[in-house]
PDB file of C-alpha atoms in Angstrom:
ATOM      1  CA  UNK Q   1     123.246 -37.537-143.347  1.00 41.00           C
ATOM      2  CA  UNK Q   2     124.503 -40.781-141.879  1.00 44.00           C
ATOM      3  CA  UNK Q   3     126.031 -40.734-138.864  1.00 46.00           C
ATOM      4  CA  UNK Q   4     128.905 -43.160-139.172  1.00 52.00           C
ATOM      5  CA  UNK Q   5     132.905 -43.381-138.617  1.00 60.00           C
ATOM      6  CA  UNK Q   6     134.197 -42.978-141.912  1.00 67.00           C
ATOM      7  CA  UNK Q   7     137.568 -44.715-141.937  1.00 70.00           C
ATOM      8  CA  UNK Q   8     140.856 -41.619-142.124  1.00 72.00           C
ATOM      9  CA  UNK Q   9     137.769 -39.274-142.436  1.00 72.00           C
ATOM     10  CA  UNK Q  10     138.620 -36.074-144.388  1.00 75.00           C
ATOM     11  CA  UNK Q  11     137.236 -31.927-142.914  1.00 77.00           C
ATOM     12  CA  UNK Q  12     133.987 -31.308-143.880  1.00 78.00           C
ATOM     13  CA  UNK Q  13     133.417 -34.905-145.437  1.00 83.00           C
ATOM     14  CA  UNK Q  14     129.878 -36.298-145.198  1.00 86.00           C
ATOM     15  CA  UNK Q  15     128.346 -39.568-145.689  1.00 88.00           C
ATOM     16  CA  UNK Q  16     125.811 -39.992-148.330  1.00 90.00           C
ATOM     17  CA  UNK Q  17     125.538 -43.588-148.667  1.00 89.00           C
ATOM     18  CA  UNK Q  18     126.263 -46.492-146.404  1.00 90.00           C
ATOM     19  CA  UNK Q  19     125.857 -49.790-148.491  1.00 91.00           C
ATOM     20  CA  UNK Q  20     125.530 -53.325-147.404  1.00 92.00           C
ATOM     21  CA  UNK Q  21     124.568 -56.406-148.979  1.00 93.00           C
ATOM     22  CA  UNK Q  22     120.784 -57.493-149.330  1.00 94.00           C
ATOM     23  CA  UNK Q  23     119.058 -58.987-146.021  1.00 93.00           C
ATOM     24  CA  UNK Q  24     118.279 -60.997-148.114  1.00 95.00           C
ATOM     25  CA  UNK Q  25     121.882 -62.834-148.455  1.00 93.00           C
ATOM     26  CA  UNK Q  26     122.057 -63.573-144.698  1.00 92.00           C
ATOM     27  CA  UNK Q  27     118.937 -65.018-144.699  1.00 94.00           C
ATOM     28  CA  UNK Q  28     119.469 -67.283-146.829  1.00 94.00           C
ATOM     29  CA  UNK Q  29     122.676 -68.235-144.603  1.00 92.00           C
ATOM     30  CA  UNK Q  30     120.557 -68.409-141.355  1.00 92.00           C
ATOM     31  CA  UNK Q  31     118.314 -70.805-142.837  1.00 94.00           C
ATOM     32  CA  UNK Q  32     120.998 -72.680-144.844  1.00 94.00           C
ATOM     33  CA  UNK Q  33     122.783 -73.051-141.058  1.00 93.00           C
ATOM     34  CA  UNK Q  34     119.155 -73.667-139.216  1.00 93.00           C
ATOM     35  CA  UNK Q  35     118.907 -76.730-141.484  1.00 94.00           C
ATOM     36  CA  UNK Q  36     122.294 -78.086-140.791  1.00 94.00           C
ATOM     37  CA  UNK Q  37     121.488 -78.079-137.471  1.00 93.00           C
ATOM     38  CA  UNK Q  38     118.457 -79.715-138.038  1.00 94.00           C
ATOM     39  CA  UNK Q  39     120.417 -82.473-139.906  1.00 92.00           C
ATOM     40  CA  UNK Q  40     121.519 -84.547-136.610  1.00 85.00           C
ATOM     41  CA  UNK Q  41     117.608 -84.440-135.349  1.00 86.00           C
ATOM     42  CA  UNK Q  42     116.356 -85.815-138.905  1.00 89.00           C
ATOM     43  CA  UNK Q  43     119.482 -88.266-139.146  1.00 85.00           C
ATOM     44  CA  UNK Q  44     118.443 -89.374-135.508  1.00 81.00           C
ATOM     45  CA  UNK Q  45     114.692 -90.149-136.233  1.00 85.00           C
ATOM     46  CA  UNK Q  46     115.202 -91.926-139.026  1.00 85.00           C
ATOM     47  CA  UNK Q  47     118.236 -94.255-138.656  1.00 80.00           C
ATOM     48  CA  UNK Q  48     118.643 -93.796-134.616  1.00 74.00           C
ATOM     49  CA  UNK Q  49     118.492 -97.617-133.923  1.00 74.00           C
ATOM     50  CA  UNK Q  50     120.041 -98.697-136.421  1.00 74.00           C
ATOM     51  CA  UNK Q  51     123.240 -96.738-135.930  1.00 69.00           C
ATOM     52  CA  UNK Q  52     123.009 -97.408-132.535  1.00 65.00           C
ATOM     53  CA  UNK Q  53     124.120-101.214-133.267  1.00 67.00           C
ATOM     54  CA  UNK Q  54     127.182-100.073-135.039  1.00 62.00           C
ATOM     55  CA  UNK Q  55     128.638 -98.554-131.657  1.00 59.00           C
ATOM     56  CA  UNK Q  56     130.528-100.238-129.104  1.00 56.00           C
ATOM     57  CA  UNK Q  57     127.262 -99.398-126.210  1.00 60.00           C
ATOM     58  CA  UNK Q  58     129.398 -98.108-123.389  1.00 68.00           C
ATOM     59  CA  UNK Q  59     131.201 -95.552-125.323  1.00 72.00           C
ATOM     60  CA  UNK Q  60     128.339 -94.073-127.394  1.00 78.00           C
ATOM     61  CA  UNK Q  61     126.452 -92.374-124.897  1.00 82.00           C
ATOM     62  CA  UNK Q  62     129.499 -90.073-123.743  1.00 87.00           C
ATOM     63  CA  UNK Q  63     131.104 -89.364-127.063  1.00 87.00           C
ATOM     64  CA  UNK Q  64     127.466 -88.671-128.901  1.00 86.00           C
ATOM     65  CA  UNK Q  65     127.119 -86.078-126.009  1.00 90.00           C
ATOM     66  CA  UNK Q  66     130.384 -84.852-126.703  1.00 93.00           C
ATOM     67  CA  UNK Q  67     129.779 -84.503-130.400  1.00 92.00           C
ATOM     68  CA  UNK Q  68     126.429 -82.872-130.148  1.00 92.00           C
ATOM     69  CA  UNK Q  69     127.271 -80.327-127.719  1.00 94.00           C
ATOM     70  CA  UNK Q  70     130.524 -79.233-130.398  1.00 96.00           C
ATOM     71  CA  UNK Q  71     128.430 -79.553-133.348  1.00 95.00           C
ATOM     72  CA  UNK Q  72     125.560 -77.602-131.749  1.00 95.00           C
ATOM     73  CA  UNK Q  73     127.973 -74.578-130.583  1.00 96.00           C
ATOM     74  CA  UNK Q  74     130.169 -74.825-133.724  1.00 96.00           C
ATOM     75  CA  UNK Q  75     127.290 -74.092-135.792  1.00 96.00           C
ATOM     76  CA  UNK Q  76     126.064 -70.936-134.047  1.00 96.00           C
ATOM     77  CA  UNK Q  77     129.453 -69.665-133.990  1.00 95.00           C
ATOM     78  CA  UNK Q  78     129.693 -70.437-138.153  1.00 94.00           C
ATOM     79  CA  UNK Q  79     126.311 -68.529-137.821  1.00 94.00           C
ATOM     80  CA  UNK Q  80     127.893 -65.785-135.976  1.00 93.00           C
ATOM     81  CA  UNK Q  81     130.792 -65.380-137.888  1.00 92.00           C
ATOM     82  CA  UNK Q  82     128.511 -65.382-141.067  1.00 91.00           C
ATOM     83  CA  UNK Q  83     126.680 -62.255-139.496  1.00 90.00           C
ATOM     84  CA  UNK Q  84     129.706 -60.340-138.574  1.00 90.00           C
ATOM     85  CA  UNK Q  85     130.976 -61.076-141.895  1.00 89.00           C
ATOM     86  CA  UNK Q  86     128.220 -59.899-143.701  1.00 90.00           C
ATOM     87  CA  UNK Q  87     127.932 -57.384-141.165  1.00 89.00           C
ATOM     88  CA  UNK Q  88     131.241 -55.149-141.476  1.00 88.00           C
ATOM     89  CA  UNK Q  89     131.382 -56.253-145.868  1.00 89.00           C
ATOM     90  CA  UNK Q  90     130.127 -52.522-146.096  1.00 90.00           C
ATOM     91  CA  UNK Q  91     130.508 -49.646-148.889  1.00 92.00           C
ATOM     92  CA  UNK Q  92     130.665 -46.310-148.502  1.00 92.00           C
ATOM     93  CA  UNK Q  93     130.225 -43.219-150.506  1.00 92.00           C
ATOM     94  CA  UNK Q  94     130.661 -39.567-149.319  1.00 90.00           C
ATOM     95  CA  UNK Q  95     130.673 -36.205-150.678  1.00 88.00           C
ATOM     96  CA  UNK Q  96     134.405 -36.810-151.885  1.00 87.00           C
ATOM     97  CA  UNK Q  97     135.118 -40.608-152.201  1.00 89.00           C
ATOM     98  CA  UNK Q  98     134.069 -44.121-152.064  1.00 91.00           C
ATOM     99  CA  UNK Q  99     135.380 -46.299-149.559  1.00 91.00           C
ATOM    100  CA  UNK Q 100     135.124 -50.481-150.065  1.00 89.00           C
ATOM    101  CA  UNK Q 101     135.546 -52.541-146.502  1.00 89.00           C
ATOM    102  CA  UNK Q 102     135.661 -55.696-147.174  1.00 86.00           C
ATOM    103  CA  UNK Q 103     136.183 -58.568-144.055  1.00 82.00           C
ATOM    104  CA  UNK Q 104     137.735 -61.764-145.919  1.00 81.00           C
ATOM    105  CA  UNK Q 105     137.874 -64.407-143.139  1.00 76.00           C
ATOM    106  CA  UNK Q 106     138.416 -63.425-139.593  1.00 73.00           C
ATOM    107  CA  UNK Q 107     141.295 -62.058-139.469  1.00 79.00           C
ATOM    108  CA  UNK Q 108     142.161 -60.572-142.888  1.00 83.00           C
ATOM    109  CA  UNK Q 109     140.333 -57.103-143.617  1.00 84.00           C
ATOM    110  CA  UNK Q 110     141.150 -54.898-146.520  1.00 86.00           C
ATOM    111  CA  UNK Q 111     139.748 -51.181-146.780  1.00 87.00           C
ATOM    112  CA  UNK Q 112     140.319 -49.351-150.495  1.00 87.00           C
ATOM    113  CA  UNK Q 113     139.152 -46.319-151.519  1.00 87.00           C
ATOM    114  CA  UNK Q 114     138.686 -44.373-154.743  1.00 87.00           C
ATOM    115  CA  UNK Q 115     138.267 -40.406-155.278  1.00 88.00           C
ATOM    116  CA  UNK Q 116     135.112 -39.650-156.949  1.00 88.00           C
ATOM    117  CA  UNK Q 117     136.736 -37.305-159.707  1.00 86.00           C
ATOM    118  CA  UNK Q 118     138.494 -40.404-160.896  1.00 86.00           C
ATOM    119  CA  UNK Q 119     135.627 -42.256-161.176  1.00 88.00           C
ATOM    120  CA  UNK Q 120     134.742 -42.787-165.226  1.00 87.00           C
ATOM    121  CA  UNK Q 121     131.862 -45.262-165.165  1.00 88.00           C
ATOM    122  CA  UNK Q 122     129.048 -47.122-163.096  1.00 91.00           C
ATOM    123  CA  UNK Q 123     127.653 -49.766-164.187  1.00 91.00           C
ATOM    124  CA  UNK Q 124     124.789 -51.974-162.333  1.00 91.00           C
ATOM    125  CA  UNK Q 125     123.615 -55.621-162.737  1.00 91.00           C
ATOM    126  CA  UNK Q 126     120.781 -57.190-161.625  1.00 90.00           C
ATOM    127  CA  UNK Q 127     121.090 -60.689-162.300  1.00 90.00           C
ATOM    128  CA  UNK Q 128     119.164 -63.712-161.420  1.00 90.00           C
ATOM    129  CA  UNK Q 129     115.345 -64.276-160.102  1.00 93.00           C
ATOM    130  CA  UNK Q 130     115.508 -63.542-156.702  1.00 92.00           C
ATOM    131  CA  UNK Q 131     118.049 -60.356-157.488  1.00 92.00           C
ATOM    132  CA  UNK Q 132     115.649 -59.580-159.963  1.00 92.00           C
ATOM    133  CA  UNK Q 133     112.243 -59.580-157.631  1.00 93.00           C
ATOM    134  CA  UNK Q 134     114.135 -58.427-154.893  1.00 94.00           C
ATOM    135  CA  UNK Q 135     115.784 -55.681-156.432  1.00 93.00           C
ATOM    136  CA  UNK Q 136     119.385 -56.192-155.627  1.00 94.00           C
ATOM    137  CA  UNK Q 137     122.550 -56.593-157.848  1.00 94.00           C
ATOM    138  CA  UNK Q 138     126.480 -55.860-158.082  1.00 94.00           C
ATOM    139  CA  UNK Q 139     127.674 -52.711-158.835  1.00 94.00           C
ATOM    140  CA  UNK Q 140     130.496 -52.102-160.994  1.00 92.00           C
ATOM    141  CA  UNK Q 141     132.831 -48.715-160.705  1.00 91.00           C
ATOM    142  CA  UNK Q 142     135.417 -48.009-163.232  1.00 88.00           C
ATOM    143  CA  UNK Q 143     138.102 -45.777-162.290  1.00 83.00           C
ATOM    144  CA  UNK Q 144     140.678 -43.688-164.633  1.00 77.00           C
ATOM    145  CA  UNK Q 145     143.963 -45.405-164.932  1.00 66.00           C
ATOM    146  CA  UNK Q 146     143.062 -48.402-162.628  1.00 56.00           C
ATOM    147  CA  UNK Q 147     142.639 -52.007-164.043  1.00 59.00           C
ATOM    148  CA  UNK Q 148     140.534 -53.295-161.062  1.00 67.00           C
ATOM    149  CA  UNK Q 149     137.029 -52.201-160.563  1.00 78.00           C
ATOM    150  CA  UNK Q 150     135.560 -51.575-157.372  1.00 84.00           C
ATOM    151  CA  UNK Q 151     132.619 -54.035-156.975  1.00 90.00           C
ATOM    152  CA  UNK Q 152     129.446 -52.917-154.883  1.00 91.00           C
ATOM    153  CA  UNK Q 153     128.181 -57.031-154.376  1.00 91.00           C
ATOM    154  CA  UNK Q 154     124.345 -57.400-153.934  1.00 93.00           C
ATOM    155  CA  UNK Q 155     123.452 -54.023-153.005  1.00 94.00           C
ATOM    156  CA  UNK Q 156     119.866 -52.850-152.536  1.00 94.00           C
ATOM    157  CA  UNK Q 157     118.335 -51.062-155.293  1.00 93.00           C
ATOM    158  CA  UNK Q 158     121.298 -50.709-157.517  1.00 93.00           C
ATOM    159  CA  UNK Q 159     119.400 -48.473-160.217  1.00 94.00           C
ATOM    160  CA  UNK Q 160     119.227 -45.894-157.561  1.00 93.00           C
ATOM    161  CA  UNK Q 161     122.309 -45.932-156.180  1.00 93.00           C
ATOM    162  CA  UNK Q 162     123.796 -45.810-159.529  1.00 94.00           C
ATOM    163  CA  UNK Q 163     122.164 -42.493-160.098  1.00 94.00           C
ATOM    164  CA  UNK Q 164     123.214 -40.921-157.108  1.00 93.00           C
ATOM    165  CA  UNK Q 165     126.875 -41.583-157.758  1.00 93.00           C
ATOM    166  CA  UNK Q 166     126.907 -40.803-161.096  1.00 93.00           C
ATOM    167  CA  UNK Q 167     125.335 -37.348-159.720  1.00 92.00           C
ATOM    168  CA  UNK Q 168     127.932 -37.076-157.243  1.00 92.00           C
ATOM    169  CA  UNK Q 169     130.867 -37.699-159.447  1.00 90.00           C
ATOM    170  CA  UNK Q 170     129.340 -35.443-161.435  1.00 89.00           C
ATOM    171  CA  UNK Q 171     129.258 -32.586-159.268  1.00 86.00           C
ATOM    172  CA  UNK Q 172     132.924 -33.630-157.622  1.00 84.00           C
ATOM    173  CA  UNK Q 173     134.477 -33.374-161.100  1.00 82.00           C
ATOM    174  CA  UNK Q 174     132.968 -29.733-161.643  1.00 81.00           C
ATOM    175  CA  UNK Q 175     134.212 -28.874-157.978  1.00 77.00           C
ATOM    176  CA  UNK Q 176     137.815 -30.469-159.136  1.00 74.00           C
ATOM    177  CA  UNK Q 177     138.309 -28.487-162.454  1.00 72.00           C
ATOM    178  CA  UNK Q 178     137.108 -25.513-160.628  1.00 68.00           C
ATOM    179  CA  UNK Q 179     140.152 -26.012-158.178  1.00 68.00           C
ATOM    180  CA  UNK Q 180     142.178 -26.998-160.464  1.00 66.00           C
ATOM    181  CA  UNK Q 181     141.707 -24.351-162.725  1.00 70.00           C
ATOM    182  CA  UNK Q 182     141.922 -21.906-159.598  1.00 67.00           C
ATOM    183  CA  UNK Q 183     145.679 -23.408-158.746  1.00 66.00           C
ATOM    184  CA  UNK Q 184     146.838 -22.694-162.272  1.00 63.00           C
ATOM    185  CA  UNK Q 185     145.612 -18.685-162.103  1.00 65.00           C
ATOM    186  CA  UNK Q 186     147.124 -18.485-158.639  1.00 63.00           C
ATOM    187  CA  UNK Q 187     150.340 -20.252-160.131  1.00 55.00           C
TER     188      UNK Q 187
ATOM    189  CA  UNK I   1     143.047-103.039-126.458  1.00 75.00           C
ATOM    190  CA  UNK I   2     141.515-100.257-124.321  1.00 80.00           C
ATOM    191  CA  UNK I   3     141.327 -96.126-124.303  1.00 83.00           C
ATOM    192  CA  UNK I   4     140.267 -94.299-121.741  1.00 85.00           C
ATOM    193  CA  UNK I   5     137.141 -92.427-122.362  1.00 85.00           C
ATOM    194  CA  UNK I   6     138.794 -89.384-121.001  1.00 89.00           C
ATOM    195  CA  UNK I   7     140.419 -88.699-124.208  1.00 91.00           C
ATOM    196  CA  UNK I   8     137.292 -87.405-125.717  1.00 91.00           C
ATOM    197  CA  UNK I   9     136.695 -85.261-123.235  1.00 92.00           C
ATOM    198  CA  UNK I  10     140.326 -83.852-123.162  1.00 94.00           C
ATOM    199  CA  UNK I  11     139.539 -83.780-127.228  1.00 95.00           C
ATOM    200  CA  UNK I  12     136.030 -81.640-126.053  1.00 95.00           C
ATOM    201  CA  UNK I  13     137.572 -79.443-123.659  1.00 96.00           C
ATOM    202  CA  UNK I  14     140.222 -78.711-126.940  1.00 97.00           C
ATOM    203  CA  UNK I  15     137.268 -77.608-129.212  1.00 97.00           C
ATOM    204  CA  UNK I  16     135.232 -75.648-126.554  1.00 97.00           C
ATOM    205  CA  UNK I  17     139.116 -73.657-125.837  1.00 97.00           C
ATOM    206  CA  UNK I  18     139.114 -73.360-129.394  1.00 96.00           C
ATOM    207  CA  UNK I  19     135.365 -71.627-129.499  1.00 96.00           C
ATOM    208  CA  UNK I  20     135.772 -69.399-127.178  1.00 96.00           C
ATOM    209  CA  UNK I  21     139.286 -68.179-128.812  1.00 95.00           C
ATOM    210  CA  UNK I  22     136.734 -67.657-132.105  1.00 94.00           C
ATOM    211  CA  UNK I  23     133.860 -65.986-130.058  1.00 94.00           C
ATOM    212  CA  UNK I  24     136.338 -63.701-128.722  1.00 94.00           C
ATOM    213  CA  UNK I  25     137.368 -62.865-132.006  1.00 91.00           C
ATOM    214  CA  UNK I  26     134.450 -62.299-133.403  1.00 90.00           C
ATOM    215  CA  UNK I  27     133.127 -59.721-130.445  1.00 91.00           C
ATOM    216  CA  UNK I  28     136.088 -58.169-131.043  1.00 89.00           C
ATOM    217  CA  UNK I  29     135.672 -57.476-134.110  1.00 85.00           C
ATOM    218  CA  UNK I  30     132.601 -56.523-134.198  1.00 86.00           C
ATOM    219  CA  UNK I  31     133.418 -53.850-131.368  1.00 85.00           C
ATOM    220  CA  UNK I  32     136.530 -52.596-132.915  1.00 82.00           C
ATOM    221  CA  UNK I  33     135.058 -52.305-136.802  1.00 80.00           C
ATOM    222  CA  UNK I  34     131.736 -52.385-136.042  1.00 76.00           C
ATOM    223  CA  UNK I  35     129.691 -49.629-134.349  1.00 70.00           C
ATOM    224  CA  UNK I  36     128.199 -49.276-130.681  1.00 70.00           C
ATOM    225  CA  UNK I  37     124.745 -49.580-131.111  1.00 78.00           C
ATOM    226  CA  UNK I  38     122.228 -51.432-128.667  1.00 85.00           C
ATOM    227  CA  UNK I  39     121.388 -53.395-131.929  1.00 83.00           C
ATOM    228  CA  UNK I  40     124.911 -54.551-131.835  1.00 83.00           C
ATOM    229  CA  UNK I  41     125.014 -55.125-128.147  1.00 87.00           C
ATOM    230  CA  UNK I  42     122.026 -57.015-127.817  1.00 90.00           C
ATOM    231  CA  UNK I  43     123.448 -59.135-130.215  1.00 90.00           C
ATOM    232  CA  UNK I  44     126.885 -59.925-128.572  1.00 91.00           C
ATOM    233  CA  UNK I  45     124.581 -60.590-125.679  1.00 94.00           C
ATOM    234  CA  UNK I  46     122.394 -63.005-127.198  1.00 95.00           C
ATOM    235  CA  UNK I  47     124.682 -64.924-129.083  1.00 95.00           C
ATOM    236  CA  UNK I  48     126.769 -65.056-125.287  1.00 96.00           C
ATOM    237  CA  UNK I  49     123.147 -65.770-123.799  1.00 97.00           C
ATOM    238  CA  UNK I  50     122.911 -69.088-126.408  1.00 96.00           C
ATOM    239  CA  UNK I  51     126.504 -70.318-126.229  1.00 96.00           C
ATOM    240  CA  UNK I  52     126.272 -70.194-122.639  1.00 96.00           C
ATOM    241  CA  UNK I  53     123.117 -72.202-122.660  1.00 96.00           C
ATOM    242  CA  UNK I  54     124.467 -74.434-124.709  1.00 95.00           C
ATOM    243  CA  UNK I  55     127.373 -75.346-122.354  1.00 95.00           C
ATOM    244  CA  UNK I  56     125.200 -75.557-119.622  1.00 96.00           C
ATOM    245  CA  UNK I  57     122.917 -78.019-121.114  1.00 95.00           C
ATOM    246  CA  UNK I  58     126.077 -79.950-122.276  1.00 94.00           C
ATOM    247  CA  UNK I  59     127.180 -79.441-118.764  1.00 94.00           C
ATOM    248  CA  UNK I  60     124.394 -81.700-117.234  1.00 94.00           C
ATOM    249  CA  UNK I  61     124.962 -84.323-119.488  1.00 91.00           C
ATOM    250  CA  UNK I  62     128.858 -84.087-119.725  1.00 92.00           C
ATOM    251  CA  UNK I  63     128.609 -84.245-115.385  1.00 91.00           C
ATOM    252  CA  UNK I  64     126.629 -87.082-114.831  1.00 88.00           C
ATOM    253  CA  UNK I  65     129.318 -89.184-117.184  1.00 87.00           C
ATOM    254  CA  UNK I  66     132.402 -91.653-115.375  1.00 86.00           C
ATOM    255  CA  UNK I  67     135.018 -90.240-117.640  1.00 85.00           C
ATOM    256  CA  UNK I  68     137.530 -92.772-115.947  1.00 86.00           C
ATOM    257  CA  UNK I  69     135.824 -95.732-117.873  1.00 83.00           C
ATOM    258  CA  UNK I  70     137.745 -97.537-120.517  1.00 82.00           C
ATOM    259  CA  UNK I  71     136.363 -98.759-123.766  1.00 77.00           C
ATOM    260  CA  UNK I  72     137.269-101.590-125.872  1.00 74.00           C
ATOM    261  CA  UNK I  73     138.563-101.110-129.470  1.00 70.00           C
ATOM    262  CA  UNK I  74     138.397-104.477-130.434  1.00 67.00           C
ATOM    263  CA  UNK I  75     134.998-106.140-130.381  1.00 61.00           C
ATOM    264  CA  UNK I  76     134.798-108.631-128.106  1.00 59.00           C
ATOM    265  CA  UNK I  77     132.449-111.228-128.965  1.00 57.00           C
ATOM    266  CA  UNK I  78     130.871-113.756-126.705  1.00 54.00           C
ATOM    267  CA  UNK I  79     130.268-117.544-127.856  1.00 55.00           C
TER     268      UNK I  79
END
């Protein structure tokens, strides 16, 4: 069991799988920001003099100072903020429900959920060559009566987790009919 | 026509005010929705660690400059 908050956690509910997307996908950020701030060093060694000339000489020194030391701390906050991001995107399935957090932007952070009993089909997709060696893909969750699918995005081994919450619906719809069916003989 | 060169600093001060509105933010979201873990604390601590390195080394730089000198907008040219 994973020890985790579970958000408006119900009695005796248990966490069976706590999903995030591939390390994969923030690597491929930290590098994609590592290069950017690369970009200034390259730009400078290659076309330092010349650019130089364009500037009136008093006033360059200060403001490329100025400029460096904002681009420089701009970036590792981007790179932060790309970490959190990806950080608290997470999905969560218990014994009784899935949960989807998703953090859009800084400050705009929506949390849906979806009972497992309702849940009529999972679909996975692995799509693309490094999804495909790397063995992560989106994961698609029907649910009855609902138009909008619940999307697990670039999830770690998606053929697994597939079968575990098809097995876990499974057994949640048994333990529903059971209760239902116990309301209507006590009614 | 002249500026002072202060207003890029007043224009830097801006952005670094700015930052650390975001880097608040961001820890405190990370605290609040995130978990307490010493993999998340030594994180918040490192990325503090870098950003105050950064200003630092800006610091030296930004110190040694006479912010009260005025620059020329129009190019003056000498014949």
């Amino acid at each position: 069991m994973l020890h985790f908050n579970i958000p408006n956690g119900e009695k005796g509910e248990k966490v069976i799988l706590l999903l995030r997307r591939h390390p994969f996908i923030i690597l491929v950020r930290t590098i994609s920001w590592a290069v950017i701030a690369l970009l200034p060093l390259i730009f400078y060694l290659l076309f330092g003099n010349v650019i130089a000339g364009f500037f009136i000489a008093e006033a360059f020194y200060p403001i490329l100072i100025l400029f460096t030391s904002i681009y420089y701390l701009y970036i590792w906050l981007f790179m932060f903020a790309g970490f959190i991001d990806y950080y608290l995107d997470a999905w969560i399935v218990t014994n009784k429900r899935i949960i989807n957090i998703e953090q859009k932007g800084l400050f705009n952070r929506v949390i849906s959920e979806q009972r497992l009993y309702r849940i009529q089909d999972v679909t996975s997709e692995l799509k693309g060559l490094f999804p495909t060696f790397l063995n992560f893909g989106d994961i698609y969750i029907q649910t009855a009566g609902e138009a909008e699918r619940f999307i697990f995005k670039q999830v770690p081994d998606p053929y697994r987790v597939v079968k575990k919450i098809t097995l876990l619906v499974e057994e949640n719809k048994k333990f529903h009919n059971l209760m239902m069916t116990e309301d209507k003989i006590t009614v | 026509m002249t500026i002072s060169l202060a207003i890029f600093y007043y224009i830097y001060l801006i952005l670094v005010i700015i930052y650390l509105f975001y880097t608040f933010s961001n820890i405190y979201h990370l605290v609040r929705f995130g978990f307490i873990s010493i993999g998340n604390i030594t994180l918040i601590f490192f990325y503090l660690a870098v950003s105050i390195l950064i200003l630092t080394i800006s610091w030296r730089y930004i110190g040694q400059i006479d912010w009260r000198q005025t620059i020329s907008l129009i190019p003056q040219f000498q014949f």
